[in-house]
mmCIF file of C-alpha atoms in Angstrom:
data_model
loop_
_atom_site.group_PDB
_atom_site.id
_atom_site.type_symbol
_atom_site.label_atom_id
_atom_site.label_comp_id
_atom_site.label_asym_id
_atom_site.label_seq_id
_atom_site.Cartn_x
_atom_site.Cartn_y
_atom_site.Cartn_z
ATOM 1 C CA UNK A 946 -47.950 -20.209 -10.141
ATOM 2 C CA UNK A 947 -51.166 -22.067 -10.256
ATOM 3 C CA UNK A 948 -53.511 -21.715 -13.304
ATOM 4 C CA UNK A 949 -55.898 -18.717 -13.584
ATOM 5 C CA UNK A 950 -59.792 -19.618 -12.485
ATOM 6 C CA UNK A 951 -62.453 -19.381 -15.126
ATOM 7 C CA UNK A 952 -63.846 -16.222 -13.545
ATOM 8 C CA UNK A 953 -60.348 -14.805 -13.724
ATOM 9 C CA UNK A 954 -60.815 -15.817 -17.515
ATOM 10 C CA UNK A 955 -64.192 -14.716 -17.378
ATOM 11 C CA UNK A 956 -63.725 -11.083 -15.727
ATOM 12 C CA UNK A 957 -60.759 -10.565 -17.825
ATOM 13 C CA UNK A 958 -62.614 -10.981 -21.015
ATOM 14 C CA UNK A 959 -65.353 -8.767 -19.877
ATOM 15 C CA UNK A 960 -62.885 -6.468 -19.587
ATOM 16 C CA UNK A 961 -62.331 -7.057 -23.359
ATOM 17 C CA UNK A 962 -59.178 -9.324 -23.204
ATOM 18 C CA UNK A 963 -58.836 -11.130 -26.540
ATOM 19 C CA UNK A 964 -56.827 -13.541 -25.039
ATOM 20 C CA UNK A 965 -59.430 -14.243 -22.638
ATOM 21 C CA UNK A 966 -61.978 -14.877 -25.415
ATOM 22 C CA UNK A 967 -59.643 -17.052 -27.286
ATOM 23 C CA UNK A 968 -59.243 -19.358 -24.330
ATOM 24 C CA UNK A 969 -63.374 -19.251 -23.420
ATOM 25 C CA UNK A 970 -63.548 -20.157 -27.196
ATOM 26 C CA UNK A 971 -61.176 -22.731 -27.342
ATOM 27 C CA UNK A 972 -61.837 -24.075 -24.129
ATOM 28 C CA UNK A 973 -65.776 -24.730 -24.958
ATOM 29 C CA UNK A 974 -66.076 -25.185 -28.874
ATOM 30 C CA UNK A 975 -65.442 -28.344 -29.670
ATOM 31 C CA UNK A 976 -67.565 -29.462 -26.382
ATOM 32 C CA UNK A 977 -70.385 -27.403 -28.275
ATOM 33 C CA UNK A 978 -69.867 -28.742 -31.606
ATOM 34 C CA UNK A 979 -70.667 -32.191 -29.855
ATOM 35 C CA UNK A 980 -73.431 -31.400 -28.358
ATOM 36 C CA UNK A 981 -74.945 -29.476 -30.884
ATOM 37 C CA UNK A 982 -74.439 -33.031 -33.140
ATOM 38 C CA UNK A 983 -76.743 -34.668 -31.094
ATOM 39 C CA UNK A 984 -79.076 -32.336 -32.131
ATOM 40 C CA UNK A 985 -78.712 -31.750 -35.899
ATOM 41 C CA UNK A 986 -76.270 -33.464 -38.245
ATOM 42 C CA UNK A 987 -76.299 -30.228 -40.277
ATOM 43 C CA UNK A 988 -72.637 -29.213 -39.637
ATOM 44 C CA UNK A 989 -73.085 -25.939 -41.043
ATOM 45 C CA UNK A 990 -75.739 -24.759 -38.448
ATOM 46 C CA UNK A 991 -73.776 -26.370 -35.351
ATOM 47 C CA UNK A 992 -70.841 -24.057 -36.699
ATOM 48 C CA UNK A 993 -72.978 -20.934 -36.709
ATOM 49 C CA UNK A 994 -74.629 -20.953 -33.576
ATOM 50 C CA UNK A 995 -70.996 -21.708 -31.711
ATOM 51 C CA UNK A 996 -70.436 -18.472 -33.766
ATOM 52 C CA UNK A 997 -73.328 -17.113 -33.258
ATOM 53 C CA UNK A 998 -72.968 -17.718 -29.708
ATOM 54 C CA UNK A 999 -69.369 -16.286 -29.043
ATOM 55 C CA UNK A 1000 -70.060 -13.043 -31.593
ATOM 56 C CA UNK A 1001 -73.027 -12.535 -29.276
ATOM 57 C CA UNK A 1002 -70.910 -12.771 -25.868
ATOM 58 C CA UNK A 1003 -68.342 -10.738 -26.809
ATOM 59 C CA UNK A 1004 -70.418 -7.758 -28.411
ATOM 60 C CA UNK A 1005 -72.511 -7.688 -25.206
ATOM 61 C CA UNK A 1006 -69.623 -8.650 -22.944
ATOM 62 C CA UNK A 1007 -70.311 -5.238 -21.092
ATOM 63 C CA UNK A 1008 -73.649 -6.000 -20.277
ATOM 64 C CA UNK A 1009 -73.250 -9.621 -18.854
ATOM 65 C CA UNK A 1010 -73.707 -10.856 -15.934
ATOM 66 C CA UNK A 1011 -71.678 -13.259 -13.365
ATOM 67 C CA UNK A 1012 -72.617 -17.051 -14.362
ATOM 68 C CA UNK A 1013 -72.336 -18.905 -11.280
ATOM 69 C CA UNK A 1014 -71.044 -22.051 -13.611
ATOM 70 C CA UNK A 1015 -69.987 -20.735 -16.917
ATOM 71 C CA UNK A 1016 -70.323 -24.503 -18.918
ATOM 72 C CA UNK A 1017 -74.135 -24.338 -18.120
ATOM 73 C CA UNK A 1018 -74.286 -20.480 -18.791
ATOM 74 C CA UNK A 1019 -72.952 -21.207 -22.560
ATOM 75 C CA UNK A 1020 -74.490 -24.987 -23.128
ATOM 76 C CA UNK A 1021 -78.102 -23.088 -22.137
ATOM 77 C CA UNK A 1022 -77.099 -20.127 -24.134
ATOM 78 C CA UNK A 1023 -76.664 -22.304 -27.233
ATOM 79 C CA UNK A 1024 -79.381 -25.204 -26.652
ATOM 80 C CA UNK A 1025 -81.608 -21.516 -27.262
ATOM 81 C CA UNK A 1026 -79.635 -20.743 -29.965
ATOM 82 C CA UNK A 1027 -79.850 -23.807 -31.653
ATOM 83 C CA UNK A 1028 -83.823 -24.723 -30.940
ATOM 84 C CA UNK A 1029 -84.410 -21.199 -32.462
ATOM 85 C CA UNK A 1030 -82.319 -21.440 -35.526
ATOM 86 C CA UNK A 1031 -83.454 -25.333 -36.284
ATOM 87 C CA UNK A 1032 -87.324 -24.103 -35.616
ATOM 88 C CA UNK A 1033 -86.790 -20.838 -37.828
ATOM 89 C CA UNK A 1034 -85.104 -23.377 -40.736
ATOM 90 C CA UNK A 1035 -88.429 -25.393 -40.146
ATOM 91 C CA UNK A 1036 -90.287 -22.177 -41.368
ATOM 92 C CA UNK A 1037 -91.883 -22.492 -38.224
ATOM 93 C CA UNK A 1038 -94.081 -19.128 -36.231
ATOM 94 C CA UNK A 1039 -92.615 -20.331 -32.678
ATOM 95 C CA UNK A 1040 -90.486 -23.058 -30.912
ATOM 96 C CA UNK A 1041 -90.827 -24.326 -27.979
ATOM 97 C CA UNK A 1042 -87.942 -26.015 -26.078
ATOM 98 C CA UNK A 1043 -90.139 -27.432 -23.148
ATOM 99 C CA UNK A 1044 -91.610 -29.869 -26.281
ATOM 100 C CA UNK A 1045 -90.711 -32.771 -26.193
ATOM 101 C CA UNK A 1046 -90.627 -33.227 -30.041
ATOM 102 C CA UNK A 1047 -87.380 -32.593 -30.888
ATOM 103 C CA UNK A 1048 -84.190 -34.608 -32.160
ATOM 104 C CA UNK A 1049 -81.794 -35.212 -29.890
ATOM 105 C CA UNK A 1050 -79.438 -38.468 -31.255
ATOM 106 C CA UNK A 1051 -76.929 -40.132 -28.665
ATOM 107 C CA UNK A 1052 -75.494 -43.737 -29.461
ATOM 108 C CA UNK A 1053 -73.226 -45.990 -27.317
ATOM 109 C CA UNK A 1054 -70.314 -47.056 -28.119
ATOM 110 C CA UNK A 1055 -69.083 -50.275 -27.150
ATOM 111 C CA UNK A 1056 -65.812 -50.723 -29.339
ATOM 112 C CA UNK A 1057 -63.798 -50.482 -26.345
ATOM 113 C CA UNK A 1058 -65.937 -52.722 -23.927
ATOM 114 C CA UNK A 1059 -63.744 -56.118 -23.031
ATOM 115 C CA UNK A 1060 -66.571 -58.133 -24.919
ATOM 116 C CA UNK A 1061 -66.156 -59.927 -28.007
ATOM 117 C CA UNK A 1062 -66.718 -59.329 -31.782
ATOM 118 C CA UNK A 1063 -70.035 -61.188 -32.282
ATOM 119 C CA UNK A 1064 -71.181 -60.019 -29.242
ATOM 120 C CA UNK A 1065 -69.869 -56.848 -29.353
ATOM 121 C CA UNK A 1066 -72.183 -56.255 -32.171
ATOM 122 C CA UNK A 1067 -75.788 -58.059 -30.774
ATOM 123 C CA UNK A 1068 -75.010 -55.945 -27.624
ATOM 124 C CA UNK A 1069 -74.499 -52.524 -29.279
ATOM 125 C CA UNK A 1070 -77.829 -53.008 -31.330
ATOM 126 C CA UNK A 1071 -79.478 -53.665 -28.394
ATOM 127 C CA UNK A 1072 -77.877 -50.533 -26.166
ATOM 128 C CA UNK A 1073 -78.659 -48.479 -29.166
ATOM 129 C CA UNK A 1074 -82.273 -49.528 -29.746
ATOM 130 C CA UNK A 1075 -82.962 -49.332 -26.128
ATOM 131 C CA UNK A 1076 -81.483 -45.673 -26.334
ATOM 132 C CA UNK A 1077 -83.578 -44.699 -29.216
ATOM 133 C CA UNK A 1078 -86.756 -45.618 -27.538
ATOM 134 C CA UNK A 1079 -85.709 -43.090 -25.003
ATOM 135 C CA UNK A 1080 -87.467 -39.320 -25.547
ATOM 136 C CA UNK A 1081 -85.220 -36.868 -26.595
ATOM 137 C CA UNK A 1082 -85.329 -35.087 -23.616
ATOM 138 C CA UNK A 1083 -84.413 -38.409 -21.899
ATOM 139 C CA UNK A 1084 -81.474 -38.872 -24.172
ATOM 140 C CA UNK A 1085 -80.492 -35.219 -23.856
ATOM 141 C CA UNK A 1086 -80.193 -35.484 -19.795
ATOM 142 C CA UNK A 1087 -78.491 -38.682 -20.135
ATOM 143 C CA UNK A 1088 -76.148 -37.758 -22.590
ATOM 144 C CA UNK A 1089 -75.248 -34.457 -19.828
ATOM 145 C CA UNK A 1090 -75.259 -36.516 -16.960
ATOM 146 C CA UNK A 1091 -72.460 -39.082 -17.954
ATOM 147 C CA UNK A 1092 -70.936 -37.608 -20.845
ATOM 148 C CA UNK A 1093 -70.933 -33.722 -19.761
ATOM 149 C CA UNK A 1094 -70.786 -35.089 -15.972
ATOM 150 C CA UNK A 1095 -73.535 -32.277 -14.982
ATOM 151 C CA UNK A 1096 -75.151 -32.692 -11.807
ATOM 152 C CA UNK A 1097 -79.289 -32.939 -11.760
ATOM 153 C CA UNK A 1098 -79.200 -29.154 -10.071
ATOM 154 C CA UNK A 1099 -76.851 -28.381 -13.652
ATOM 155 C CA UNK A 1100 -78.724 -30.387 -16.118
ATOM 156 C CA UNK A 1101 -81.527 -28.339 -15.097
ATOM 157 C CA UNK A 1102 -80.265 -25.462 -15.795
ATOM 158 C CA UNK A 1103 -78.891 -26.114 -18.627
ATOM 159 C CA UNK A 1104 -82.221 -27.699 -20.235
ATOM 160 C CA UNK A 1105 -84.525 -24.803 -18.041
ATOM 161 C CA UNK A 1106 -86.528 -27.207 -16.264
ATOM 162 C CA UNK A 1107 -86.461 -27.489 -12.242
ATOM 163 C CA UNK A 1108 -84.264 -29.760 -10.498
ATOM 164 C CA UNK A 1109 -87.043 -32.042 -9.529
ATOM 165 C CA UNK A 1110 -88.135 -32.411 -13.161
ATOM 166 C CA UNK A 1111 -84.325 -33.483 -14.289
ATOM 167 C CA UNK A 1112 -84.933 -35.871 -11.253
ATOM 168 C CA UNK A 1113 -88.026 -37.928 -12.919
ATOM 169 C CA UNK A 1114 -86.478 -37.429 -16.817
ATOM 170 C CA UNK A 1115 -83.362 -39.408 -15.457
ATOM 171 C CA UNK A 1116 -85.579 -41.778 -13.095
ATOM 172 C CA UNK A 1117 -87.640 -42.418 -16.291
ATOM 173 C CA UNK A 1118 -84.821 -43.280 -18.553
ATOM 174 C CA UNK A 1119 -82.928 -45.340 -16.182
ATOM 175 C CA UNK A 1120 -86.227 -47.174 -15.383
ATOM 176 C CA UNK A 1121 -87.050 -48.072 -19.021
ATOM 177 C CA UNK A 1122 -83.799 -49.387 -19.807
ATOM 178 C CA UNK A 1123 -83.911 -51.340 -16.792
ATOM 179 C CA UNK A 1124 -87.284 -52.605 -17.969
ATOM 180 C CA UNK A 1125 -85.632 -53.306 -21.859
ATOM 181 C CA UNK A 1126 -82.516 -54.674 -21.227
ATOM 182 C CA UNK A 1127 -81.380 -58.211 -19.562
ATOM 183 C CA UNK A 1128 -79.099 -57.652 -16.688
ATOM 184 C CA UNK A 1129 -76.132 -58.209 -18.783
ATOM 185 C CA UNK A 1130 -76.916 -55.883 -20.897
ATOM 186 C CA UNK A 1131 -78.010 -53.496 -18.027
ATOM 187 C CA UNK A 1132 -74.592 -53.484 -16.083
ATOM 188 C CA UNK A 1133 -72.716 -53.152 -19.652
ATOM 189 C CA UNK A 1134 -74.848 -49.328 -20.327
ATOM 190 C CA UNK A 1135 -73.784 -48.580 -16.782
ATOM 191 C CA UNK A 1136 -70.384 -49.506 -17.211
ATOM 192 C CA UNK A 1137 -70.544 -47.563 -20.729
ATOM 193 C CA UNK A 1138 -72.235 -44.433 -19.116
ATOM 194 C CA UNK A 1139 -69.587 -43.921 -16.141
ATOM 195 C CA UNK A 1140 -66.605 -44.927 -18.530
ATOM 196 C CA UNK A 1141 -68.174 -42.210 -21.112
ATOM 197 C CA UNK A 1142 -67.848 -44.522 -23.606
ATOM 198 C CA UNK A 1143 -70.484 -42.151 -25.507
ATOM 199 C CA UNK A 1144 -69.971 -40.670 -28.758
#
């Protein structure tokens, strides 16, 4: 018997199936909880806005629509959450998640790259500083791209911006680290990126 689609899941707990919930929740938490760490290391308020997030689905389950893909429907759901509760602990009037000032940490790593110790270690600072000098918004596509595997058409989406935009964000990443890194060091982050080595 083959294994129940995610709209199955979906429709079922719209139709107010705990079991249904349970799996959404179980299925997309601790994906959540990892990329809410890129960004805030406040444990606490990654925790509440998964919470926040689920509490909110199922008390309006009723009311909800048909998400087309249900990953981006609930990583966009709580990227919102998570701007707004991170802007309102920042006793700020509004947020603004087109700005580009946010956090948004991702670092590489290269533990299980077939290099060696010394090197291991010059080559991560470098991946990592490179990465650092990225934008957040840089560092948030690329960390959805290869670690998330979202298409462009999903990352944008997910981060509300148009296709074309998460286009030129990627284009520009890919291009400075190109710029930044020797060729060894280039083909290592691409090996890294499509081996998810990302944590």
């Amino acid at each position: 018997m083959p294994e129940p689609t995610e709209s199955i899941y979906w429709q079922s707990f719209k139709a107010g199936n705990a079991d249904a919930f349970e799996y959404l929740y179980r299925n997309y938490a601790s994906g959540l909880y990892n990329y809410g760490s890129k960004f805030s290391t406040d444990k606490d308020l990654i925790k509440e806005c998964i919470q926040d997030l689920f509490v909110g689905i199922w008390t309006r389950r009723a009311s909800l629509g048909n998400p087309e893909h249900l990953k981006n429907y609930l990583y966009k759901s709580f990227r919102h959450l998570i701007f707004k509760k991170a802007f309102r602990l920042q006793n700020f009037e509004t947020y603004d998640e087109t700005n580009d000032n946010y956090a948004f940490q991702v670092s590489l790593n290269v533990e299980e790259a077939m290099i060696d110790g010394e090197h291991r270690v010059n080559v991560s600072a470098q991946l990592n500083l490179a990465m650092a000098k990225l934008t957040a918004r840089q560092r948030e596509a690329v960390f959805l791209r290869f670690y998330e595997q979202l298409s462009y058409e999903e990352i944008a989406e997910v981060m509300d911006i148009s296709v074309k935009a998460s286009y030129k964000i990627m284009a520009r990443a890919l291009g400075f680290m190109k710029e930044n890194l020797s060729k060894e060091d280039l083909m290592l982050l691409y090996l890294l990126l499509h081996l998810k080595l990302l944590n």
